[in-house]
Structures are given as structure tokens and as C-alpha cells.
PDB file of C-alpha atoms in Angstrom:
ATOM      1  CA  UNK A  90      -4.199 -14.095 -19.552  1.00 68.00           C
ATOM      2  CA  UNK A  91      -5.549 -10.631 -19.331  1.00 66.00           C
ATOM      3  CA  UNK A  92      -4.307  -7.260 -18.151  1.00 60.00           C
ATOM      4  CA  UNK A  93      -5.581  -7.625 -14.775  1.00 63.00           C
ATOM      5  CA  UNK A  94      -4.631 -11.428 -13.992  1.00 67.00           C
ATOM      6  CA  UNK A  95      -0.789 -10.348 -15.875  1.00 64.00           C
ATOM      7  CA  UNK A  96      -0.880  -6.842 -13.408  1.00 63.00           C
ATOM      8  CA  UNK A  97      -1.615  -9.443 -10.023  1.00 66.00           C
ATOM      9  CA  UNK A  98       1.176 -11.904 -10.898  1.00 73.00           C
ATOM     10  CA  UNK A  99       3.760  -9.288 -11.730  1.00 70.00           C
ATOM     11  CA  UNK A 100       2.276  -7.259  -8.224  1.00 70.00           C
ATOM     12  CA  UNK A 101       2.625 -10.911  -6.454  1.00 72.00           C
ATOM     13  CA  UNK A 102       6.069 -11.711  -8.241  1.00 77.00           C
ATOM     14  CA  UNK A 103       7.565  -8.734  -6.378  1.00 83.00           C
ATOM     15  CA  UNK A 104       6.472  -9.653  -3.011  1.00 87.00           C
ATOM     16  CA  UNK A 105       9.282 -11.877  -2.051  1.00 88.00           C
ATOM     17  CA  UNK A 106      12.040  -9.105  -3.280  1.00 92.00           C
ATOM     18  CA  UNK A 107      10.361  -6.604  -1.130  1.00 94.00           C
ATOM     19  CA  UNK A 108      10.089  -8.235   2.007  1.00 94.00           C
ATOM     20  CA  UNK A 109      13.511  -9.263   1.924  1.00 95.00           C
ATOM     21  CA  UNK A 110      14.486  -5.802   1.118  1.00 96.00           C
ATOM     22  CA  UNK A 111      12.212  -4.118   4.357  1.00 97.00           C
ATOM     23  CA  UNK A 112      12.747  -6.850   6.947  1.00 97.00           C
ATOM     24  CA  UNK A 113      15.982  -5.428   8.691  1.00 98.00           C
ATOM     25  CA  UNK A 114      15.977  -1.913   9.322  1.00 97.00           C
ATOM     26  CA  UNK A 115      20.232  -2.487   7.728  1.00 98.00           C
ATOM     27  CA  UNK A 116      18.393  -3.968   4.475  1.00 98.00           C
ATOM     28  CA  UNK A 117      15.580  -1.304   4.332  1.00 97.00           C
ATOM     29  CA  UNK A 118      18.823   1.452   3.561  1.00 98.00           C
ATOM     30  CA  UNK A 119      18.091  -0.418  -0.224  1.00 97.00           C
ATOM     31  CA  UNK A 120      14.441  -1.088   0.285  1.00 98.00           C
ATOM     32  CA  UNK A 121      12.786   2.163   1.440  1.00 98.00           C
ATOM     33  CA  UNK A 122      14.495   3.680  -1.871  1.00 98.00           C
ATOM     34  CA  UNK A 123      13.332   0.229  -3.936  1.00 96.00           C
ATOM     35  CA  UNK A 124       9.536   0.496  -2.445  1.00 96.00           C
ATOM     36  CA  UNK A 125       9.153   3.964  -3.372  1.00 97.00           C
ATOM     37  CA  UNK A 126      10.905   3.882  -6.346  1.00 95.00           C
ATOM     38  CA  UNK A 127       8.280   1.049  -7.369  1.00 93.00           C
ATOM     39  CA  UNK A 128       5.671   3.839  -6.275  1.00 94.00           C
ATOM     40  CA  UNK A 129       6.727   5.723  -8.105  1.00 95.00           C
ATOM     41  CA  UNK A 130       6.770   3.443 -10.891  1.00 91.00           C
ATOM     42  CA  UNK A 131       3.642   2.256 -10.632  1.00 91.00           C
ATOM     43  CA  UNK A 132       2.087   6.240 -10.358  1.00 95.00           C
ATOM     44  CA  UNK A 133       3.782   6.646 -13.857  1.00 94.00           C
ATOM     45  CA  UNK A 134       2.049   3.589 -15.481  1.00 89.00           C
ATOM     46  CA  UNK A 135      -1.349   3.553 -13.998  1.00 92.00           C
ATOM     47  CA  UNK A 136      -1.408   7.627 -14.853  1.00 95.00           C
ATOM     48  CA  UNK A 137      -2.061   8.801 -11.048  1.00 97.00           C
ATOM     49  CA  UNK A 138      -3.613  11.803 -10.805  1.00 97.00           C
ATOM     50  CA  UNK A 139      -3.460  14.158  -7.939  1.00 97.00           C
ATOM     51  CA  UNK A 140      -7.263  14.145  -6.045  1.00 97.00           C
ATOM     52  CA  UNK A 141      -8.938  16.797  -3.555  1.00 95.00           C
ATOM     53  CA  UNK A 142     -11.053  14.692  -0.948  1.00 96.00           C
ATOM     54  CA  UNK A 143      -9.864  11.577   1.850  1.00 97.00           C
ATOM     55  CA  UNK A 144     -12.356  10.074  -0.443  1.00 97.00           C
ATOM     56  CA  UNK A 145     -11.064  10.703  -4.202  1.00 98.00           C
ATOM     57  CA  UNK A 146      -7.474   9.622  -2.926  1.00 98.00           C
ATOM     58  CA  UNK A 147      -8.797   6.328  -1.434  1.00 98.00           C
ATOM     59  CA  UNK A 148     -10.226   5.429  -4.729  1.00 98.00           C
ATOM     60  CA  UNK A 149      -7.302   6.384  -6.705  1.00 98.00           C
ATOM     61  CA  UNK A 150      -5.076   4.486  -4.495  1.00 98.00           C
ATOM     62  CA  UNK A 151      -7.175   1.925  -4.867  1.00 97.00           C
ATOM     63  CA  UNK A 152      -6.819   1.973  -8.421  1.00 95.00           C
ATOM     64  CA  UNK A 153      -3.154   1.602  -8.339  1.00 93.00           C
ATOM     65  CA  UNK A 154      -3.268  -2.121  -7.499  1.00 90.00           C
ATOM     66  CA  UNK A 155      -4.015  -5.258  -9.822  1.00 86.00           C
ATOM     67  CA  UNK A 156      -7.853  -5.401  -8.570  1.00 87.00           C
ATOM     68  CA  UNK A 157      -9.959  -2.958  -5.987  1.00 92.00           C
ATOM     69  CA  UNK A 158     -10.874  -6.616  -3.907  1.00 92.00           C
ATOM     70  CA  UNK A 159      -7.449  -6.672  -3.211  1.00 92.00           C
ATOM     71  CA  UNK A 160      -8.084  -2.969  -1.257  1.00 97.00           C
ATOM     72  CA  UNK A 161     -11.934  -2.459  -0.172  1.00 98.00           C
ATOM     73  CA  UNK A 162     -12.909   0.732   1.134  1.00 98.00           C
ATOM     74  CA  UNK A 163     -14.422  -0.221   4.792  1.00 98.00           C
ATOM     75  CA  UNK A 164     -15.319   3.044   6.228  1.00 98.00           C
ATOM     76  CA  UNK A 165     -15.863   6.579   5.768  1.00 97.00           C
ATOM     77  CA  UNK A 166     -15.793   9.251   8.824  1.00 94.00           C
ATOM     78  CA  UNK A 167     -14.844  13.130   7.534  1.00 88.00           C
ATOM     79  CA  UNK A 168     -11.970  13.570   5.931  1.00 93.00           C
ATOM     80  CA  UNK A 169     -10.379   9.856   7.096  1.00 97.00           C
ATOM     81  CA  UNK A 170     -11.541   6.789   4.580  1.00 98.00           C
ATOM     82  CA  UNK A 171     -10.295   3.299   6.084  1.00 99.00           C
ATOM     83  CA  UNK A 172      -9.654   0.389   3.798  1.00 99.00           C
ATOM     84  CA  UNK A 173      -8.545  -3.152   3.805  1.00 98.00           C
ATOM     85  CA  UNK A 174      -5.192  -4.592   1.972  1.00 97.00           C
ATOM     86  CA  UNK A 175      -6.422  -8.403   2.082  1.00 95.00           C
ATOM     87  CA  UNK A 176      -3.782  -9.609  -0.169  1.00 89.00           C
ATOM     88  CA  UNK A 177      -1.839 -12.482   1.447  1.00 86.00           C
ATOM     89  CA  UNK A 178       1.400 -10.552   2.705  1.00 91.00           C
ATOM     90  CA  UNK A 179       5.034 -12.291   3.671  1.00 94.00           C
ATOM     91  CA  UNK A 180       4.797 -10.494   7.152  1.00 96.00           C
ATOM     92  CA  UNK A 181       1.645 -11.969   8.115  1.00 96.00           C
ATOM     93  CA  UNK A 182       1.597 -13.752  11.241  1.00 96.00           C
ATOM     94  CA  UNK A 183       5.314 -12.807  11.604  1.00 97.00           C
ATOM     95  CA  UNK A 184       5.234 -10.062  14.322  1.00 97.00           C
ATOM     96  CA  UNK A 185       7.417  -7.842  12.311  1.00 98.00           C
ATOM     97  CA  UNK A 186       5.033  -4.688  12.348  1.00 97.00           C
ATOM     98  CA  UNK A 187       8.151  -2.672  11.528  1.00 98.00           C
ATOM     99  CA  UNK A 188       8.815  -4.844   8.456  1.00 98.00           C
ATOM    100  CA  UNK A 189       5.175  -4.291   7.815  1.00 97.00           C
ATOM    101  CA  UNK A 190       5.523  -0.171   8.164  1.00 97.00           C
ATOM    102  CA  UNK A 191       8.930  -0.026   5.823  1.00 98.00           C
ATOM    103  CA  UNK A 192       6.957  -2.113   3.126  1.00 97.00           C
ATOM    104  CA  UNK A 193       4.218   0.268   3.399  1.00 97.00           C
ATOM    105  CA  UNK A 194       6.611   2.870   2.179  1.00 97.00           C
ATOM    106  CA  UNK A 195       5.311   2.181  -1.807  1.00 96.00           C
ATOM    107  CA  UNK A 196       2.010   3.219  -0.589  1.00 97.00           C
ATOM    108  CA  UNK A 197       3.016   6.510   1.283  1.00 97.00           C
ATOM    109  CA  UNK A 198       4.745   7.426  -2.111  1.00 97.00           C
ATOM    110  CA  UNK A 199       1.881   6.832  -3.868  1.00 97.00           C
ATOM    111  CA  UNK A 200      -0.383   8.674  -1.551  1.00 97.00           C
ATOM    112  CA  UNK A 201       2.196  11.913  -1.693  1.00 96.00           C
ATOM    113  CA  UNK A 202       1.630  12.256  -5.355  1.00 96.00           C
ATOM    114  CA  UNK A 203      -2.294  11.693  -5.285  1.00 98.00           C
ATOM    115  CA  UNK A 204      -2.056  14.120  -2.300  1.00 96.00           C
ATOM    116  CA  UNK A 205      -3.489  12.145   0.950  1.00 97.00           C
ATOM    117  CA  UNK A 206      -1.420  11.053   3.947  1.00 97.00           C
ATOM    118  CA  UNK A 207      -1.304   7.304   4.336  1.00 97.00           C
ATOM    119  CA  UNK A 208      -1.417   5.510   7.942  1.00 97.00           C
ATOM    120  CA  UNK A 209      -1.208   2.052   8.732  1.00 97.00           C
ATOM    121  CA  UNK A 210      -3.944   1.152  11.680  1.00 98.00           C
ATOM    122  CA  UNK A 211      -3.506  -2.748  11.813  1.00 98.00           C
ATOM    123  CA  UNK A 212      -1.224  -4.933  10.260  1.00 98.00           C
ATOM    124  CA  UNK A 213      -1.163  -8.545   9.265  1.00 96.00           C
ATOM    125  CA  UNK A 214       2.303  -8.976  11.073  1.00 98.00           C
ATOM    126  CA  UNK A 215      -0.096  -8.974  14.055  1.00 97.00           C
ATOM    127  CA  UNK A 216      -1.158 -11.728  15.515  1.00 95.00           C
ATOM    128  CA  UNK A 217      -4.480 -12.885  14.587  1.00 95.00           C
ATOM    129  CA  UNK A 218      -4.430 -10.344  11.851  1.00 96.00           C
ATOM    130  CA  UNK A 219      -5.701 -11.720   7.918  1.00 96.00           C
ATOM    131  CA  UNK A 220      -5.790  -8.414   6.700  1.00 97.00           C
ATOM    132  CA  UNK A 221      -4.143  -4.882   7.409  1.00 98.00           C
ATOM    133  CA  UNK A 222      -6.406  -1.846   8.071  1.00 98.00           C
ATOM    134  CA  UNK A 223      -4.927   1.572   6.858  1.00 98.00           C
ATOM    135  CA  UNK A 224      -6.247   5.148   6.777  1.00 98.00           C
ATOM    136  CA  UNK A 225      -6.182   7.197   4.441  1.00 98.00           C
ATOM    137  CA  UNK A 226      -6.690  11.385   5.500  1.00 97.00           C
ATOM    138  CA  UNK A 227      -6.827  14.052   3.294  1.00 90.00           C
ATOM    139  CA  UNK A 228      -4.188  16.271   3.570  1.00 78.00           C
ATOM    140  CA  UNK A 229      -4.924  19.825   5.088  1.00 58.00           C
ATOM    141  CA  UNK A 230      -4.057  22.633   2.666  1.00 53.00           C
TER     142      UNK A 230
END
């Protein structure tokens, strides 16, 4: 097993903890300090480094996780950069978009450190949904 195949299973091991931690807005008083805490985490062992452009931070966020198919950059349009997070998620299908949003709290702490603001568009908790879309804006000065 390689780095990146060891970095997925360990990102996938951690999925079950999390959603169970962001589910209920009474459990999320442990998880939104457990997902960014893991953000913060994971900025400290990939080496994060703060970027300039919508563009720089999308690509350094997407460097945070196991494997850049996991988050393809869709779009670009000024300072916004939309990508994809196609990795199977425990809220998909559920209609739990507020589950969805507290989860998304490891990103946001990653995207305060590389210096972009971090927006969920569409989430897999949606109906329909395979995939969420997020946007990711550079941050005005």
C-alpha cells in the first residue's frame, strides 16, 4: 500500500465518526470543534501554505485530500473557482443539508488558513445529488 491509497483509507476511516458527530445540531457542540480540529490537523501534515488567487487556494485545497479526483476543479469565473467533492459521503441521499454544512466545517478551516472563503453550492444530502458542488472565492483584502 502506498502513501496515497494509506492517506484515502485513513480519510475514509473517519467518515463514519464525523457524520455521527455533525448530524444533530446537540452532537455538532463536539463535532464543529472535532472537524476543524481535523483541519487543522490535516493543514499541519500536508504543509498548507497560505495562497493569493480563488485559483491558487482551489488547488491547494485540493491538495489537502488523499487524491485531486476525489475534488476536480469544474469551473473558473473571476475570483470564484467551483469544484466537485465526488467522494461517496454518509449524507448523501439523506436530506440532511445541515448535516452536510456542519461537516463542511474541516474544509472552511482549511480554507481560513490557505486564505479563501469556502461555500457549499450543492450538496449530496440533496436529492438526486452524486456529488456536492462548492465555491471557492478569494478573499478580498
Amino acid at each position: 500500500m502506498n502513501i496515497n491509497q494509506l492517506n484515502k483509507r485513513l480519510f475514509n476511516s473517519f467518515m463514519g465518526l464525523t457524520h455521527w458527530l455533525t448530524e444533530t445540531k446537540r452532537r455538532n457542540i463536539i463535532g464543529k470543534p472535532f472537524m476543524r480540529a481535523l483541519g487543522s490537523l490535516t493543514l499541519k501534515v500536508k504543509k498548507a501554505q497560505k495562497k493569493n488567487t480563488a485559483l491558487e487556494s482551489a488547488e491547494e485545497w485540493q491538495r489537502m485530500f488523499p487524491s485531486k479526483k476525489m475534488v476536480p476543479i469544474t469551473r473558473i469565473e473571476e475570483n470564484t473557482v467551483y469544484a466537485e467533492i465526488r467522494s461517496e459521503c454518509p449524507y448523501r441521499g439523506s436530506g440532511n443539508v445541515e448535516g452536510c454544512h456542519r461537516m463542511m466545517e474541516y474544509d472552511r478551516k482549511m480554507m481560513e488558513k490557505i486564505g479563501a472563503s469556502f461555500t457549499v453550492v450543492q450538496s449530496q444530502a440533496e436529492a438526486g445529488n452524486t456529488h456536492c458542488v462548492v465555491a471557492i472565492s478569494s478573499k478580498l483584502p
